[in-house]
Short mmCIF file of C-alpha atoms in Angstrom, two decimals:
data_model
loop_
_atom_site.label_atom_id
_atom_site.label_comp_id
_atom_site.label_asym_id
_atom_site.label_seq_id
_atom_site.Cartn_x
_atom_site.Cartn_y
_atom_site.Cartn_z
CA MET A 1128 33.27 15.17 26.59
CA ARG A 1129 31.88 15.26 23.05
CA SER A 1130 34.30 16.16 20.30
CA THR A 1131 33.67 18.91 17.76
CA THR A 1132 33.45 16.26 15.06
CA SER A 1133 30.65 14.38 16.79
CA GLU A 1134 28.55 17.55 16.92
CA THR A 1135 28.41 17.61 13.11
CA ASP A 1136 28.27 13.84 12.51
CA LEU A 1137 24.48 13.71 12.37
CA ALA A 1138 24.02 16.40 9.73
CA ARG A 1139 26.90 15.10 7.62
CA LEU A 1140 25.80 11.46 7.73
CA LEU A 1141 22.15 12.28 7.15
CA GLN A 1142 23.00 14.27 4.04
CA ARG A 1143 25.14 11.43 2.69
CA PHE A 1144 22.44 8.90 3.60
CA PHE A 1145 19.84 10.69 1.49
CA TYR A 1146 21.95 11.71 -1.49
CA GLN A 1147 24.40 8.83 -1.75
CA ARG A 1148 22.71 5.85 -0.11
CA LEU A 1149 19.03 6.29 -0.98
CA GLN A 1150 19.20 8.13 -4.29
CA GLN A 1151 22.48 7.15 -5.92
CA GLN A 1152 23.21 3.67 -4.58
CA GLN A 1153 19.74 2.25 -3.91
CA HIS A 1154 17.99 4.46 -6.50
CA LEU A 1155 14.77 4.54 -4.47
CA SER A 1156 11.70 6.25 -5.85
CA ALA A 1157 11.00 9.89 -5.06
CA ARG A 1158 7.95 8.81 -3.06
CA THR A 1159 10.04 6.55 -0.80
CA VAL A 1160 12.68 9.24 -0.28
CA ALA A 1161 9.94 11.73 0.61
CA SER A 1162 8.54 9.28 3.16
CA TYR A 1163 11.97 8.92 4.78
CA ARG A 1164 12.36 12.72 4.79
CA ASP A 1165 9.02 13.18 6.56
CA SER A 1166 9.99 10.61 9.18
CA PHE A 1167 13.15 12.52 10.09
CA ARG A 1168 11.30 15.82 10.13
CA LEU A 1169 8.98 14.40 12.76
CA LEU A 1170 11.88 12.86 14.69
CA PHE A 1171 13.93 16.07 14.84
CA ARG A 1172 10.96 18.22 15.81
CA PHE A 1173 10.21 15.79 18.63
CA ALA A 1174 13.89 15.68 19.69
CA GLU A 1175 13.99 19.48 19.83
CA GLN A 1176 11.09 19.55 22.30
CA HIS A 1177 12.06 16.39 24.19
CA LEU A 1178 15.69 17.43 24.75
CA GLY A 1179 15.04 21.16 25.00
CA ARG A 1180 17.69 22.00 22.41
CA ASP A 1181 17.74 23.51 18.96
CA ILE A 1182 17.76 21.08 16.04
CA SER A 1183 21.09 22.45 14.82
CA THR A 1184 22.79 21.24 18.01
CA LEU A 1185 21.62 17.61 17.74
CA CYS A 1186 24.33 14.98 17.24
CA LEU A 1187 24.61 11.23 16.87
CA HIS A 1188 24.91 10.75 20.63
CA ASP A 1189 21.35 12.09 21.00
CA LEU A 1190 19.90 9.46 18.67
CA ASP A 1191 19.88 6.73 21.30
CA ALA A 1192 17.36 4.05 22.24
CA SER A 1193 15.61 6.17 24.88
CA LEU A 1194 14.95 8.99 22.40
CA VAL A 1195 13.71 6.62 19.69
CA LEU A 1196 11.41 4.80 22.11
CA ALA A 1197 9.99 8.11 23.32
CA PHE A 1198 9.46 9.22 19.72
CA LEU A 1199 7.63 6.01 18.77
CA ASP A 1200 5.40 6.38 21.83
CA HIS A 1201 4.76 10.01 20.85
CA LEU A 1202 3.61 8.91 17.39
CA GLU A 1203 0.98 6.62 18.85
CA THR A 1204 -0.21 8.58 21.87
CA HIS A 1205 -0.04 12.19 20.69
CA ARG A 1206 -0.19 12.02 16.89
CA HIS A 1207 -2.58 9.02 17.04
CA ASN A 1208 -0.69 7.15 14.33
CA CYS A 1209 -1.68 3.55 13.73
CA ILE A 1210 0.88 0.82 14.37
CA ARG A 1211 1.63 0.47 10.66
CA SER A 1212 2.52 4.17 10.42
CA ARG A 1213 4.61 3.88 13.57
CA ASN A 1214 6.51 0.94 12.08
CA ALA A 1215 7.03 2.79 8.79
CA ARG A 1216 8.62 5.75 10.61
CA PHE A 1217 10.78 3.37 12.62
CA ALA A 1218 11.88 1.58 9.43
CA ALA A 1219 13.32 4.85 8.13
CA ILE A 1220 15.29 5.36 11.35
CA ARG A 1221 16.56 1.76 11.25
CA ALA A 1222 17.74 2.18 7.65
CA PHE A 1223 19.70 5.27 8.62
CA LEU A 1224 21.27 3.58 11.64
CA HIS A 1225 22.37 0.61 9.56
CA TYR A 1226 24.20 3.16 7.40
CA VAL A 1227 25.66 4.85 10.49
CA ALA A 1228 27.03 1.52 11.75
CA LEU A 1229 28.97 1.09 8.51
CA GLN A 1230 30.26 4.65 8.38
CA GLU A 1231 30.95 5.21 12.09
CA PRO A 1232 31.84 1.89 13.81
CA ALA A 1233 32.46 3.76 17.08
CA PHE A 1234 28.68 4.16 17.40
CA LEU A 1235 27.98 0.46 16.82
CA ALA A 1236 26.95 -0.29 20.42
CA GLN A 1237 24.50 2.62 20.44
CA VAL A 1238 23.10 1.57 17.06
CA GLN A 1239 22.63 -2.03 18.19
CA ARG A 1240 20.57 -0.91 21.18
CA VAL A 1241 18.21 1.02 18.89
CA LEU A 1242 18.00 -1.82 16.37
CA ALA A 1243 17.09 -4.18 19.22
CA ILE A 1244 13.77 -2.31 19.56
CA PRO A 1245 11.24 -4.62 17.86
CA MET A 1246 8.72 -3.68 15.26
CA LYS A 1247 5.29 -3.61 16.86
CA ARG A 1248 2.88 -6.37 15.91
CA PHE A 1249 -0.65 -5.51 14.91
CA GLU A 1250 -3.88 -7.27 14.10
CA ARG A 1251 -4.73 -7.65 10.44
CA PRO A 1252 -8.46 -6.97 9.98
CA LEU A 1253 -10.47 -8.92 7.44
CA VAL A 1254 -10.60 -7.33 4.02
CA GLY A 1255 -13.60 -5.04 3.51
CA PHE A 1256 -15.19 -4.96 0.08
CA LEU A 1257 -18.41 -3.99 -1.71
CA SER A 1258 -21.06 -6.17 -3.28
CA ARG A 1259 -21.71 -5.85 -7.00
CA ASP A 1260 -24.94 -3.93 -6.34
CA GLU A 1261 -23.12 -1.48 -4.07
CA MET A 1262 -20.36 -0.95 -6.62
CA ASP A 1263 -22.89 -0.43 -9.43
CA ALA A 1264 -24.70 2.16 -7.31
CA ILE A 1265 -21.47 4.14 -6.84
CA LEU A 1266 -20.68 3.97 -10.57
CA ALA A 1267 -24.16 5.31 -11.37
CA ALA A 1268 -24.00 8.16 -8.81
CA PRO A 1269 -22.12 10.86 -10.84
CA ASP A 1270 -24.19 13.18 -13.07
CA ALA A 1271 -23.28 12.14 -16.62
CA SER A 1272 -24.54 15.48 -18.03
CA THR A 1273 -21.67 17.45 -16.45
CA TRP A 1274 -17.92 17.45 -17.06
CA THR A 1275 -17.23 16.64 -13.42
CA GLY A 1276 -19.74 13.79 -13.44
CA GLN A 1277 -18.19 12.25 -16.56
CA ARG A 1278 -14.72 12.48 -15.05
CA ASP A 1279 -15.89 10.97 -11.74
CA HIS A 1280 -17.63 8.10 -13.52
CA LEU A 1281 -14.42 7.33 -15.42
CA LEU A 1282 -12.43 7.70 -12.20
CA PHE A 1283 -14.53 5.12 -10.33
CA LEU A 1284 -14.69 2.84 -13.35
CA LEU A 1285 -10.89 2.83 -13.65
CA LEU A 1286 -10.51 2.21 -9.92
CA TYR A 1287 -12.87 -0.75 -10.13
CA ASN A 1288 -11.50 -2.17 -13.39
CA THR A 1289 -7.78 -1.89 -12.62
CA GLY A 1290 -7.77 -2.24 -8.83
CA ALA A 1291 -5.15 0.51 -8.91
CA ARG A 1292 -3.80 2.31 -5.88
CA VAL A 1293 -4.72 6.00 -5.78
CA SER A 1294 -1.10 7.01 -6.45
CA GLU A 1295 -1.09 4.78 -9.55
CA LEU A 1296 -4.42 6.11 -10.78
CA ILE A 1297 -3.69 9.85 -10.59
CA ASN A 1298 -0.34 9.30 -12.34
CA ILE A 1299 -1.87 7.76 -15.48
CA ARG A 1300 -0.82 9.82 -18.53
CA ARG A 1301 -2.19 9.81 -22.02
CA GLY A 1302 0.87 7.87 -23.16
CA ASP A 1303 -0.01 5.09 -20.69
CA VAL A 1304 -3.29 4.37 -22.49
CA ASP A 1305 -3.27 1.84 -25.32
CA THR A 1306 -3.69 3.88 -28.48
CA GLN A 1307 -5.80 1.20 -30.17
CA HIS A 1308 -9.20 2.01 -28.67
CA ALA A 1309 -7.87 2.06 -25.09
CA GLN A 1310 -7.92 -1.70 -24.58
CA ALA A 1311 -5.31 -1.58 -21.80
CA VAL A 1312 -3.61 0.87 -19.47
CA GLN A 1313 -0.08 0.90 -18.06
CA LEU A 1314 0.24 1.54 -14.33
CA HIS A 1315 3.36 2.78 -12.57
CA GLY A 1316 3.33 1.01 -9.20
CA LYS A 1317 5.35 1.08 -6.00
CA GLY A 1318 9.07 0.58 -6.27
CA ARG A 1319 9.04 1.51 -9.98
CA LYS A 1320 7.18 -1.69 -10.80
CA GLU A 1321 5.07 -1.32 -13.93
CA ARG A 1322 2.20 -3.48 -15.14
CA VAL A 1323 -0.33 -3.45 -17.94
CA VAL A 1324 -3.95 -4.07 -16.98
CA PRO A 1325 -6.58 -5.03 -19.58
CA LEU A 1326 -9.75 -2.96 -19.69
CA TRP A 1327 -13.33 -4.13 -19.84
CA LYS A 1328 -15.34 -3.03 -22.87
CA ARG A 1329 -17.32 -0.36 -21.04
CA THR A 1330 -14.16 1.03 -19.43
CA ALA A 1331 -12.35 1.07 -22.77
CA GLN A 1332 -15.25 2.89 -24.41
CA LYS A 1333 -15.49 5.59 -21.72
CA LEU A 1334 -11.72 6.04 -21.63
CA ASP A 1335 -11.52 6.26 -25.42
CA GLU A 1336 -14.18 8.98 -25.44
CA TRP A 1337 -12.49 10.87 -22.62
CA VAL A 1338 -8.96 10.74 -24.07
CA ALA A 1339 -10.30 12.19 -27.33
CA THR A 1340 -11.11 15.41 -25.45
CA LEU A 1341 -7.55 15.81 -24.12
CA SER A 1342 -4.51 17.29 -25.78
CA SER A 1343 -2.22 15.09 -27.87
CA ASP A 1344 0.61 15.48 -25.35
CA ARG A 1345 1.57 11.98 -24.17
CA THR A 1346 2.53 13.35 -20.74
CA GLN A 1347 -0.96 14.81 -20.22
CA PRO A 1348 -2.62 13.38 -17.07
CA ILE A 1349 -6.01 11.92 -17.93
CA LEU A 1350 -7.67 12.74 -14.60
CA LEU A 1351 -7.68 16.49 -13.96
CA ASN A 1352 -9.33 18.77 -11.45
CA ARG A 1353 -11.24 21.94 -12.33
CA GLY A 1354 -8.00 23.88 -12.38
CA GLY A 1355 -6.51 21.65 -15.07
CA GLN A 1356 -4.06 20.06 -12.63
CA PRO A 1357 -3.71 16.33 -11.85
CA MET A 1358 -6.15 15.16 -9.20
CA SER A 1359 -4.74 14.73 -5.70
CA ARG A 1360 -5.23 11.81 -3.33
CA SER A 1361 -7.52 13.92 -1.16
CA GLY A 1362 -9.45 15.01 -4.25
CA VAL A 1363 -10.13 11.40 -5.23
CA GLU A 1364 -11.18 10.62 -1.66
CA GLN A 1365 -13.61 13.56 -1.56
CA ARG A 1366 -15.23 12.70 -4.89
CA LEU A 1367 -15.66 9.09 -3.80
CA GLN A 1368 -17.26 10.09 -0.48
CA LEU A 1369 -19.69 12.35 -2.35
CA ALA A 1370 -20.61 9.51 -4.72
CA VAL A 1371 -21.14 7.08 -1.83
CA SER A 1372 -23.41 9.61 -0.13
CA GLN A 1373 -25.46 10.04 -3.31
CA ALA A 1374 -25.54 6.30 -4.03
CA SER A 1375 -26.86 5.50 -0.54
CA ALA A 1376 -30.25 6.96 -1.54
CA ASN A 1377 -30.74 4.07 -3.99
CA CYS A 1378 -28.61 1.54 -2.11
CA PRO A 1379 -29.37 1.67 1.65
CA ALA A 1380 -26.55 -0.80 2.35
CA LEU A 1381 -24.06 2.02 1.69
CA LYS A 1382 -25.45 4.25 4.44
CA GLY A 1383 -22.86 4.78 7.14
CA ARG A 1384 -20.22 2.73 5.32
CA ARG A 1385 -16.64 3.97 5.13
CA VAL A 1386 -15.68 3.44 1.50
CA SER A 1387 -12.13 4.42 0.57
CA PRO A 1388 -10.34 3.99 -2.77
CA HIS A 1389 -8.51 1.04 -1.22
CA VAL A 1390 -11.83 -0.64 -0.45
CA ILE A 1391 -12.58 -0.51 -4.17
CA ARG A 1392 -9.19 -2.11 -4.80
CA HIS A 1393 -10.21 -4.94 -2.46
CA THR A 1394 -13.58 -5.10 -4.23
CA THR A 1395 -11.87 -5.61 -7.58
CA ALA A 1396 -9.84 -8.51 -6.20
CA MET A 1397 -12.86 -10.14 -4.54
CA HIS A 1398 -15.04 -9.90 -7.64
CA LEU A 1399 -12.26 -11.35 -9.79
CA LEU A 1400 -11.85 -14.19 -7.31
CA GLN A 1401 -15.60 -14.86 -7.21
CA SER A 1402 -15.62 -14.94 -11.02
CA GLY A 1403 -13.13 -17.82 -10.97
CA VAL A 1404 -9.96 -15.89 -11.80
CA ASP A 1405 -6.82 -17.62 -10.53
CA LEU A 1406 -4.99 -16.07 -7.56
CA THR A 1407 -1.76 -15.69 -9.53
CA VAL A 1408 -3.58 -13.65 -12.17
CA ILE A 1409 -5.17 -11.47 -9.47
CA ALA A 1410 -1.73 -10.93 -7.92
CA LEU A 1411 -0.41 -9.72 -11.28
CA TRP A 1412 -3.55 -7.60 -11.78
CA LEU A 1413 -3.07 -5.80 -8.45
CA GLY A 1414 0.70 -5.60 -8.66
CA HIS A 1415 1.38 -7.80 -5.62
CA GLU A 1416 5.01 -8.79 -5.40
CA GLN A 1417 4.12 -12.07 -3.67
CA VAL A 1418 1.08 -14.27 -4.26
CA ALA A 1419 0.87 -14.79 -0.47
CA THR A 1420 -0.39 -11.21 -0.20
CA THR A 1421 -3.35 -12.13 -2.38
CA HIS A 1422 -4.33 -15.06 -0.15
CA GLN A 1423 -6.10 -12.66 2.22
CA TYR A 1424 -9.00 -12.53 -0.23
CA LEU A 1425 -9.55 -16.26 0.08
CA VAL A 1426 -10.00 -15.85 3.83
CA ALA A 1427 -12.39 -12.91 3.40
CA ASP A 1428 -14.72 -14.58 0.90
CA LEU A 1429 -17.33 -16.18 3.17
CA ASP A 1430 -19.44 -17.43 0.27
CA MET A 1431 -16.50 -19.32 -1.19
CA ASN A 1432 -15.65 -20.77 2.22
CA GLU A 1433 -19.25 -21.91 2.69
CA ARG A 1434 -19.28 -23.58 -0.73
CA ALA A 1435 -16.03 -25.37 0.09
CA LEU A 1436 -17.47 -26.53 3.40
CA ALA A 1437 -20.66 -27.77 1.75
CA SER A 1438 -18.64 -29.80 -0.73
CA LEU A 1439 -16.99 -31.77 2.06
CA GLN A 1440 -18.55 -35.09 2.94
CA PRO A 1441 -19.98 -35.07 6.48
CA PRO A 1442 -18.12 -37.44 8.86
CA GLU A 1443 -21.23 -39.54 9.58
CA THR A 1444 -21.63 -40.46 5.90
CA MET A 1445 -18.01 -41.29 5.28
CA THR A 1446 -17.09 -44.96 4.82
CA LEU A 1447 -14.10 -45.82 6.93
CA ARG A 1448 -11.82 -48.56 5.64
CA PHE A 1449 -9.75 -50.46 8.17
CA VAL A 1450 -6.62 -52.13 6.88
CA PRO A 1451 -5.67 -55.16 9.02
CA LYS A 1452 -2.30 -54.94 10.66
CA PRO A 1453 0.08 -57.33 8.88
CA ASP A 1454 1.45 -60.32 10.75
CA VAL A 1455 5.16 -59.49 10.93
CA LEU A 1456 6.19 -63.03 11.96
CA ALA A 1457 4.26 -64.58 9.07
CA PHE A 1458 5.91 -62.13 6.72
CA LEU A 1459 9.36 -63.02 8.03
CA ASP A 1460 8.60 -66.78 7.76
CA SER A 1461 7.72 -66.33 4.11
CA LEU A 1462 11.14 -64.98 3.23
#
């Protein structure tokens, strides 16, 4: 029979996990905490339907391996989440259960059974990126005679120049722009990692002109929507899709292509690599924590692979040198 204490364990531990563990002890970013929160919202809504009980009656005993497995299957089959999203939701649950094991050792066996569920493996597709002509067509698509067109041109130019993630781009403030003719911009990346990215001359010029039209407030976002609010992720996506549609009239290769802001990030990396920029510099440019993450661009660059292959000497033209096997007895006799 379940004790009265166990009925409230889940709510009590979850509250302490978010406020003490994630925010105070680990000091995770607000974006990471929000992601964990959304994962548990989905889990509890599923548990309510799966168990046929109100959320307020859920307890730690309910959070067992069978429920978690059913929830992960629900994410893929009913919500049509990709495997990466499924693994991200599961990572939040695992983090909480690690905390539960420390706080409530009596539940250790139950926790271990859930933690024994493996992360699901997935195929990593080759990196998709744009050619220089395709990227130039997108940059030229916005109408430079309108306010929206000027903003969109700067938006795409910053995406291409910095290789920033959308979350990094829409959070750029006036204070993040180098005050001396906008020669660099500071990006606030994942996990509170910050980096400064140099700007090309044409980007610096456009940004300098645009910043001059904004208020002097250093916290002023530089990319705004029509309502004067910071652009959203969906807003950036919509403006990019419109530009791709317009650019396809002059660049047929763009017709039917799915171009996301992250594709432009890949495009930045590929064009830097093709220009001879070292992988370590590209890793710093993109904010990769490990250079191994940047190695995917080497695999994706077919032209570079073909050039490397052409530089190898064909086997039939190679001169093989045979070294005669030494006479061990003669060597020993000489000693």
